[in-house]
Structures are given as C-alpha cells and as structure tokens.
Coordinates of C-alpha atoms in Angstrom, one line a residue:
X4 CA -43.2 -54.6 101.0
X5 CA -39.9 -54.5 102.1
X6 CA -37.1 -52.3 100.4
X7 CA -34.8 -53.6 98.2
X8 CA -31.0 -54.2 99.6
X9 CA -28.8 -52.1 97.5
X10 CA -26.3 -52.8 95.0
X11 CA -22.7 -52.5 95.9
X12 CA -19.8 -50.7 93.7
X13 CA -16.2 -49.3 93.9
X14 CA -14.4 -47.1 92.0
X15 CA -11.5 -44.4 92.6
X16 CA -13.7 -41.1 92.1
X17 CA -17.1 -40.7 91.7
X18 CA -18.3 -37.5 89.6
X19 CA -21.3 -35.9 90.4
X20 CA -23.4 -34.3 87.7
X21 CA -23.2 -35.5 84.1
X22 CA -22.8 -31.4 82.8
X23 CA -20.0 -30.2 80.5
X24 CA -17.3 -29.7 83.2
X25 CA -18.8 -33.6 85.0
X26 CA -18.2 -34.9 81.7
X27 CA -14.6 -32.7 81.5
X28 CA -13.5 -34.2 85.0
X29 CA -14.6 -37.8 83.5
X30 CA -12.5 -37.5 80.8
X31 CA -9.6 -36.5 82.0
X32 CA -9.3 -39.6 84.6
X33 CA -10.0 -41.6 81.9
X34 CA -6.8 -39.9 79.8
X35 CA -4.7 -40.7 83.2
X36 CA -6.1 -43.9 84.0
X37 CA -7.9 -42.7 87.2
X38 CA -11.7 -45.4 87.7
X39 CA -14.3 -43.2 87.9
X40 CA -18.3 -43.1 87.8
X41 CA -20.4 -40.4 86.5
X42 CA -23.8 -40.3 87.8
X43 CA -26.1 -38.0 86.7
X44 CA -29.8 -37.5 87.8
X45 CA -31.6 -36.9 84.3
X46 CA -30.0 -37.0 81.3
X47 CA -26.5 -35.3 80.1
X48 CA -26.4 -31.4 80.5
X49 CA -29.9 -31.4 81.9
X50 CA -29.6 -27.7 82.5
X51 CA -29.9 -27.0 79.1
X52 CA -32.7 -29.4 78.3
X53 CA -35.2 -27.1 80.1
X54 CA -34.0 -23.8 77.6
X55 CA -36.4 -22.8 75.2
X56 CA -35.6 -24.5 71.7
X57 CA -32.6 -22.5 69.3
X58 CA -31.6 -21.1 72.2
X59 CA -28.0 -19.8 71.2
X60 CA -24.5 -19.8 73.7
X61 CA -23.4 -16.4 74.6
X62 CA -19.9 -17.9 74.5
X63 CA -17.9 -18.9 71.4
X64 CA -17.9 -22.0 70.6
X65 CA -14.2 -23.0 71.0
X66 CA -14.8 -21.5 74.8
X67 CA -17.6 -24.1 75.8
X68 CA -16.1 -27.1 74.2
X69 CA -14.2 -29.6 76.7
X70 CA -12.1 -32.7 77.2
X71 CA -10.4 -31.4 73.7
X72 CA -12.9 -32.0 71.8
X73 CA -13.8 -29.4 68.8
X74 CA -17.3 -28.1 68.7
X75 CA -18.1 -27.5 65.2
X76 CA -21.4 -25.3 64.0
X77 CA -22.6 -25.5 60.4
X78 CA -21.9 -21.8 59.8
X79 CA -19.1 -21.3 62.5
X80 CA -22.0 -19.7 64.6
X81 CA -22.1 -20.2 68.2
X82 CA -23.8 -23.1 68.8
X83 CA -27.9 -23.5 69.8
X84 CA -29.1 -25.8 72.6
X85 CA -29.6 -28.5 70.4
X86 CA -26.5 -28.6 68.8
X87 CA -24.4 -28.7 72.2
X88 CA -26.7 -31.0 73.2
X89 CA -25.7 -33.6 70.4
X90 CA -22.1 -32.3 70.7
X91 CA -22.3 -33.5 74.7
X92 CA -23.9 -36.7 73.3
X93 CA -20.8 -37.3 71.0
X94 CA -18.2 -36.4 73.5
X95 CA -19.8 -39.0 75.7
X96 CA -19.9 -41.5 73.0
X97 CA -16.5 -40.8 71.3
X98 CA -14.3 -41.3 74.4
X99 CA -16.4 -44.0 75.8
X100 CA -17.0 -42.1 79.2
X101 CA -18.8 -43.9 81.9
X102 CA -22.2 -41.9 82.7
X103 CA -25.0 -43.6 84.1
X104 CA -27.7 -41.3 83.6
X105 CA -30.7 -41.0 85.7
X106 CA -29.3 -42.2 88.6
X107 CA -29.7 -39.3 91.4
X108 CA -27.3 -39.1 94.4
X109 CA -29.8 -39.0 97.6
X110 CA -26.5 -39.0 100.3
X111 CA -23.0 -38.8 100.5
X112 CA -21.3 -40.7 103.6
X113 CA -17.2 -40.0 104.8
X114 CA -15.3 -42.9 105.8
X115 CA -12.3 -43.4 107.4
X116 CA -10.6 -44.6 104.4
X117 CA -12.9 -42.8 101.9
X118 CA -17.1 -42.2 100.9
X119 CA -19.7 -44.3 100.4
X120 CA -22.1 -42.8 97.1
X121 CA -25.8 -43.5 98.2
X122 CA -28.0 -43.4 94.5
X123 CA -31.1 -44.7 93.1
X124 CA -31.1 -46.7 89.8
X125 CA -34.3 -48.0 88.4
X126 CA -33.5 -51.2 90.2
X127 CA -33.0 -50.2 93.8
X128 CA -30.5 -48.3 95.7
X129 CA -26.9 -48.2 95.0
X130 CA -23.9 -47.7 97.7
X131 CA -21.0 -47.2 95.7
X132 CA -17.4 -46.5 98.1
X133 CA -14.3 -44.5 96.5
X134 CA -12.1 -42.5 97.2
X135 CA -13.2 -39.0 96.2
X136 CA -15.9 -37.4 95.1
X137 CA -16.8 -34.3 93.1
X138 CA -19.7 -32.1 92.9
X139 CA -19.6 -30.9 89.8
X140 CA -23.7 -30.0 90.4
X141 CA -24.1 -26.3 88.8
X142 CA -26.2 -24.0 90.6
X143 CA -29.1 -23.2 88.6
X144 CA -31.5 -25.7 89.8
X145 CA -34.4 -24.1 91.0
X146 CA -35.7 -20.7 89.3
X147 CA -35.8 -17.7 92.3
X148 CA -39.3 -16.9 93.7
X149 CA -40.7 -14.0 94.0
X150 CA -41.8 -14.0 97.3
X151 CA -45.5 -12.4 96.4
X152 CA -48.9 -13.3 96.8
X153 CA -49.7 -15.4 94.1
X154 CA -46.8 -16.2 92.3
X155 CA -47.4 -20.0 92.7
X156 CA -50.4 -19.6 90.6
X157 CA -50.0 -22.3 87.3
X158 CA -50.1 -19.8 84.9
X159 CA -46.4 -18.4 86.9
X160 CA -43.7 -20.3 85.3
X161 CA -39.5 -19.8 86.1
X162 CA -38.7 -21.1 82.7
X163 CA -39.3 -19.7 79.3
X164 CA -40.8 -23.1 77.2
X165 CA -41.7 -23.5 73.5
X166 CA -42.1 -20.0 72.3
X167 CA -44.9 -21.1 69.9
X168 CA -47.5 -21.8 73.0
X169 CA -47.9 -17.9 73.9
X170 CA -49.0 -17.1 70.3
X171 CA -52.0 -14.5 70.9
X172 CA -51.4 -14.5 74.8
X173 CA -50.5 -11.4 77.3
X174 CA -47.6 -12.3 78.2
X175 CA -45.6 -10.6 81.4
X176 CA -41.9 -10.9 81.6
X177 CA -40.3 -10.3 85.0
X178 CA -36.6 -9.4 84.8
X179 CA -34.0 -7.4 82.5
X180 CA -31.4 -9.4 82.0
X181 CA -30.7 -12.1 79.1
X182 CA -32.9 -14.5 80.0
X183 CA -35.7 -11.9 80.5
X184 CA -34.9 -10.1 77.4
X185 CA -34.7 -12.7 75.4
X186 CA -37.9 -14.7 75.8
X187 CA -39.4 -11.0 75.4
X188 CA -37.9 -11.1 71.7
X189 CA -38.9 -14.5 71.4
X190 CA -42.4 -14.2 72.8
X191 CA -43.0 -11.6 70.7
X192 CA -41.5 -13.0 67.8
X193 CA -44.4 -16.2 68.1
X194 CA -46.8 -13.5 68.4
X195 CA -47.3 -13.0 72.3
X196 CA -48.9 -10.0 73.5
X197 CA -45.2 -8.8 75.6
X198 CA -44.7 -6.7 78.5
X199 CA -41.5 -6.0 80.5
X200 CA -40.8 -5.2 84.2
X201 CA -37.9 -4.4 85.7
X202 CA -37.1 -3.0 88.7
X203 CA -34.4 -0.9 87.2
X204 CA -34.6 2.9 85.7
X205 CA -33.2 0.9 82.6
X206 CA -32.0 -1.8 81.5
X207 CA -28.8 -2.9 82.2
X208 CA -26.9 -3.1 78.9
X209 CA -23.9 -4.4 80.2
X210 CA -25.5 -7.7 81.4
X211 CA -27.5 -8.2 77.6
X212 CA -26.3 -9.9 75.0
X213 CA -25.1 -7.6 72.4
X214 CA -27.1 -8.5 69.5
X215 CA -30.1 -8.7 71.9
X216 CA -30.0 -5.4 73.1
X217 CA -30.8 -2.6 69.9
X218 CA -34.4 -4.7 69.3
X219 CA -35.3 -5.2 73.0
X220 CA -34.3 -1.1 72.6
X221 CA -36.3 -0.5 69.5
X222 CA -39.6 -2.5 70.2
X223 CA -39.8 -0.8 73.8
X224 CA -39.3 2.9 72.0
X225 CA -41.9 1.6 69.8
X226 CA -44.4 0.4 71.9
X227 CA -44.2 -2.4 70.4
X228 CA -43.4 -4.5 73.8
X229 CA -44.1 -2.5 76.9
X230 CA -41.4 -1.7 79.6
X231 CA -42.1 -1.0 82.6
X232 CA -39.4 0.0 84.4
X233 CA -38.9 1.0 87.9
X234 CA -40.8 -1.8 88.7
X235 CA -41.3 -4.5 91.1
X236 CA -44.3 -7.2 91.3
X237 CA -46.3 -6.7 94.7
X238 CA -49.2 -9.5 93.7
X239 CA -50.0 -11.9 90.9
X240 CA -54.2 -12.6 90.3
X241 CA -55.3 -15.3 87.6
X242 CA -55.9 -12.0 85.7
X243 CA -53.5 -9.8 86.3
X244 CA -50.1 -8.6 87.7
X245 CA -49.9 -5.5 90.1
X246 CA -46.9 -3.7 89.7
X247 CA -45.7 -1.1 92.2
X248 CA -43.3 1.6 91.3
X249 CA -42.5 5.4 93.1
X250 CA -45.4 6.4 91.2
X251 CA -48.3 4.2 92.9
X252 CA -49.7 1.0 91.8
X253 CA -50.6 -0.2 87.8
X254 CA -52.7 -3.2 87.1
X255 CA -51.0 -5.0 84.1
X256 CA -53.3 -7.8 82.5
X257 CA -51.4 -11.1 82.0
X258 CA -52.1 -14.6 80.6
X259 CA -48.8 -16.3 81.6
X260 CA -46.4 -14.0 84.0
X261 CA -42.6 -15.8 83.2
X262 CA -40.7 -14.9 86.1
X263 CA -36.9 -14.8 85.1
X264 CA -35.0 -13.2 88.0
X265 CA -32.3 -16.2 88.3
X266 CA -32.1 -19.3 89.8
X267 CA -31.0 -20.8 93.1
X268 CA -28.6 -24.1 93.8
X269 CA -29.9 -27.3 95.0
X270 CA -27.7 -27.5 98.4
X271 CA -28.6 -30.4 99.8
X272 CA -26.2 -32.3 98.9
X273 CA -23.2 -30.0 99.6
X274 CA -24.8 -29.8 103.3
X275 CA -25.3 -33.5 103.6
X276 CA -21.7 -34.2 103.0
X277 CA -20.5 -31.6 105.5
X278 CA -19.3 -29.1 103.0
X279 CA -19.2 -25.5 104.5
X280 CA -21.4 -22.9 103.2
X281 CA -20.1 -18.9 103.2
X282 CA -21.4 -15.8 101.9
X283 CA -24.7 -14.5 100.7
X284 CA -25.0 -17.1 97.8
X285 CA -23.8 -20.2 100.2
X286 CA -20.9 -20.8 98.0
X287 CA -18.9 -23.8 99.1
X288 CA -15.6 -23.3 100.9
X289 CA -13.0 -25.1 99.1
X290 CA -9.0 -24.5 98.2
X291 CA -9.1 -22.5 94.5
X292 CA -5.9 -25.1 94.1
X293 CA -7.1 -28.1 94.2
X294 CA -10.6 -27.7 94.4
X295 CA -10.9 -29.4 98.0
X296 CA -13.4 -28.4 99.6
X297 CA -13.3 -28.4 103.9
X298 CA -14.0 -32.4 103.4
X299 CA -10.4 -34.0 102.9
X300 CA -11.1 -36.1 99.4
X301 CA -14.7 -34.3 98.3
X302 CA -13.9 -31.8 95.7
X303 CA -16.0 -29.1 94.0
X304 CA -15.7 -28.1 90.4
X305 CA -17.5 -25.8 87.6
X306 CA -20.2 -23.7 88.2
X307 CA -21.2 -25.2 91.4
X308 CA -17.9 -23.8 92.9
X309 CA -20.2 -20.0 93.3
X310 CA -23.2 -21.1 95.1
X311 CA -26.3 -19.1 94.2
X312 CA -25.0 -16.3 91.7
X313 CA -28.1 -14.4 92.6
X314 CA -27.4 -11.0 90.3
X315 CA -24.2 -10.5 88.4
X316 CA -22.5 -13.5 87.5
X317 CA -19.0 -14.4 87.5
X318 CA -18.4 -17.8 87.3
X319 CA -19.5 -19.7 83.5
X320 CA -18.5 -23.0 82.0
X321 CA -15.8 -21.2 79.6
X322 CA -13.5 -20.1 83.3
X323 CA -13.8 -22.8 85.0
X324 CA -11.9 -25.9 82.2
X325 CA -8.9 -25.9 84.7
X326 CA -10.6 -27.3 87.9
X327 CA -10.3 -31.2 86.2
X328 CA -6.8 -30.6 86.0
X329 CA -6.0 -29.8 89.7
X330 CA -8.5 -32.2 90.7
X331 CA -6.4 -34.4 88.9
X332 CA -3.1 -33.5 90.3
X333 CA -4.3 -33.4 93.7
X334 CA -5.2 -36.6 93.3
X335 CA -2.6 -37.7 92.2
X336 CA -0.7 -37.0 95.4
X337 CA -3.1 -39.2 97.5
X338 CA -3.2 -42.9 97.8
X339 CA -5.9 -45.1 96.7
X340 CA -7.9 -46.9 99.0
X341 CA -6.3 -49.8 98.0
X342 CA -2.5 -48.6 98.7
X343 CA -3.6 -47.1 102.0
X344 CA -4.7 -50.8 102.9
X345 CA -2.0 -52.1 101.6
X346 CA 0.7 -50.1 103.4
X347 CA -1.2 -51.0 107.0
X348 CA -0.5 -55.2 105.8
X349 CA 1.8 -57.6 106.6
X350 CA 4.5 -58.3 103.7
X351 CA 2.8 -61.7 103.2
X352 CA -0.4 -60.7 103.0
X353 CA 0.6 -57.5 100.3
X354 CA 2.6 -60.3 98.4
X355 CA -0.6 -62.1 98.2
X356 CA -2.6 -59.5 97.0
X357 CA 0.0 -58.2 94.3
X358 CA -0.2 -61.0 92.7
X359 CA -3.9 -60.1 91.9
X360 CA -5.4 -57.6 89.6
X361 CA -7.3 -54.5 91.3
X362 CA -11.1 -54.4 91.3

C-alpha cells in the first residue's frame, strides 16, 4: 500500500508542545495577532497526565498560572494535577487557542525563506511551512535508567502510578528527592510495604518539599519505612534488589522497585533541526534575549531551554513566563514570509497581491 501524500498548511509560527508555557507562547500571538499552530503529541500538559493522582504543585498557584489567566483552588491551596489539568483545559477553551492535539512532530526542515513542520495526524502526514518555530518540548520525557542488571525487569517502573495498586506489596523506592519521597509517603499511605535508598548519607532537605520532609523524617526514625542510605543499586532480581554501600552488599526484597532518579529530554528533535547541543545536560544553545536558538527563526522556550536537568534543578515553569514575550518581540522585527516575497516583486505584481487578503 502506498503512503498517503500529506496535507499541506501555512501559518506564521508553529508552537511545539501543547504544555503550559506552548500554550503561553500560543496565546500571546493570538493577543498580537501573530497565525500560529500548536501541535502537541498527546494531549495538553501530557507531562502531568503521567503523575500519580492528587499530586500537588510545589509552586503557588498565582506562579504556575499563564497567558493571564487566574488559577483558582477551592481552598486557595496549590493546585493538584487534576485541577491544573482542567485549568489548562479552560485556558485552551476560553481564549480559543489553536491546539491540535495528538499530532507528533516527526522532522523539522529549514528553508530559505522559512521551515517546513513534518507531523502525523490520524489522517496521514502533514507538512505545514512558517516562518518560525518554537520548541517549547520540556525535558522530562523519559525517566533516567539506572544502568544495572535488571532494571528493565516489568516489575521496574520510572513513574510512580495509582498509589492504591501497591496496597500489601514491598515496595523499593530509588531516589531522595521529591518525587522519591513522596511516592514513599504515598505508597505507604495505600498500605505498601516502603523502603528507601539513597545514595546519600541523608537526605537532602533542601531539595524536599517542606511539608514532606518531618514525616518522610519521622517514619524513617520510626522504622516505619526503611532508609537506606549510603546506597546505590548494583542489580535488580524478580525478587529482590541488591544494594551496595561502604559497608558490603544487603539483599532488600521487593515487589515493584520505582526508580525515581529524574528524567532525561527527548532530543531528537532539537538535533534534527540543527540546534546545537552544550554541556553535560545537552542544553540547547540559544540567545537568553530572544530565545533564538543557533537556527536563525527556530526558537526555544520553557523548560526545554535546560536540556537534561539531571540533579538540581534550576529551570521550572514559574521562571520561565517571559520567553513568549521576547519571542514575541523578536518576532516582531522579522518579516513574514509573505513580506520577504513581496519586497523581491515587481510593483505590479505586489499591487496585485495587495489587493488580496493573506492566507
């Protein structure tokens, strides 16, 4: 069978990733009158689709809300997964921005005069030719290995899920910061057998959320969930976990062994489109201006701007609300496809053309 011949679009920028600061760029071309497409590959903020249910911000709420919209909470509370969830869905609805969901990016091309967008909607591939693009991809896309024998085993899993399924089970948490800590509360919470590794002499406070931290502290004076610290995984069996330490080897039994030492960026795409790639996390080069990256019209904003933030991070949603702004401004200095064409025609011809509306 023969593959289908694409669709064709054209717009002024094209927005990769349908994520809070995607959706923040989106809006404000729309506010300035700027054509744009969103294309996302799952649904809106996918990142947050794969936390653990009730999972609460760390941030305020007024720090995580965009495109001027209020995020609201019942009790003033910062808000769970589910309720920025719906609050993403209402942005999106409320302004009328144009996401089309489910529609992953397999290739960026350069033209002379601008990119063509290669994606793939339920109906065939799409080419869709502007005049910018930006990567507004995140970087948590993959969860970080740990490079041991047998941590590809199915009961090894990067994400903590429905804290209800490891009721009654030995569960093994690898990691000590907040995501480690708490699915260790949480785990224990649904009734999960808990144990704690971390390679660590202790855990590192600063990096935990504050009300996290005195009953991840009391239920590991308690014995209530184990700690190992000083720690580091050397093997993973369907039974159990070795754990190596100064002071030899300890078998720990496990059921499910949730390894939550970070995650890595997808970079495929920043590679594909010739973007360059420094320092250890293979952050991508771009002016902290405007956002350009080394590619003259392909911009980077959000979290995406820090690569792989492998241990402490510094780059969240709530510091990075000004990169639609220079985006925009930068733009705003460049022609559009359609003037640069215009400018190279003869005055007959641009007469002709004025006297139609744009595409």
């Amino acid at each position: 069978m023969s593959q289908a011949s694409p669709t064709h679009d054209q717009t002024r920028v094209v927005i990769v990733g349908g994520g809070p600061i995607g959706l923040e760029v989106a809006a404000t071309m729309q506010r300035a009158g700027v054509d744009y497409r969103v294309l996302e590959a799952k649904e809106v903020g996918h990142t947050m689709t794969w936390w653990a249910p009730q999972t609460k911000w760390f941030s305020s709420n007024e720090r995580i809300a965009i495109a001027g919209m209020p995020l609201v909470t019942p009790d003033g509370s910062k808000a769970s997964r589910e309720q920025y969830l719906a609050y993403l869905r209402g942005v999106v609805s409320a302004l009328d921005l144009d996401v089309r969901t489910f529609e992953p990016v397999a290739d960026i091309q350069r033209e002379e005069d601008g990119f063509v967008v290669h994606s793939q909607t339920r109906g065939g591939p799409r080419e869709t030719r502007c005049d910018a693009v930006v990567l507004a991809i995140g970087g948590t896309d993959f969860p970080s290995k740990l490079g041991v024998p047998g941590d590809d085993l199915p009961h090894v899993d990067g994400y903590l899920r429905e804290p209800h399924s490891y009721f009654g089970r030995r569960v093994l948490i690898v990691g000590g910061r907040n995501s480690a800590i708490e699915a260790a509360l949480r785990c224990h919470h649904a009734g999960a057998d808990v144990a704690l590794s971390y390679r660590g002499d202790e855990l590192p406070e600063k990096s935990i959320k504050y009300w996290l931290l005195p009953e991840i502290k009391g239920l590991i004076k308690s014995d209530r969930i184990a700690g190992h610290f000083g720690t580091e995984v050397k093997a993973i069996t369907p039974t159990h976990v070795t754990l190596s330490s100064t002071d030899g080897d300890t078998d720990v039994e496990a059921d499910v062994v949730l390894s939550l030492i970070g995650y890595r960026q997808d970079k495929r795409l920043l590679r594909r489109a010739g973007v360059d790639l420094i320092g250890d996390g293979e952050r991508p080069s771009y002016d902290e201006a405007t956002m350009e990256t080394n590619v003259p019209g392909l911009y980077v904003a959000g979290t995406a701007i820090a690569g792989t933030q492998s241990s402490k991070y510094s780059v969240y949603l709530e510091n990075c609300h000004d990169h639609a702004q220079k985006i925009l401004e930068h733009l705003g200095s460049s022609p559009s496809r359609t003037e640069r064409h215009r400018r190279g025609m003869s005055d007959g011809l641009r007469r002709q053309i004025a006297a139609q509306p744009e595409s």
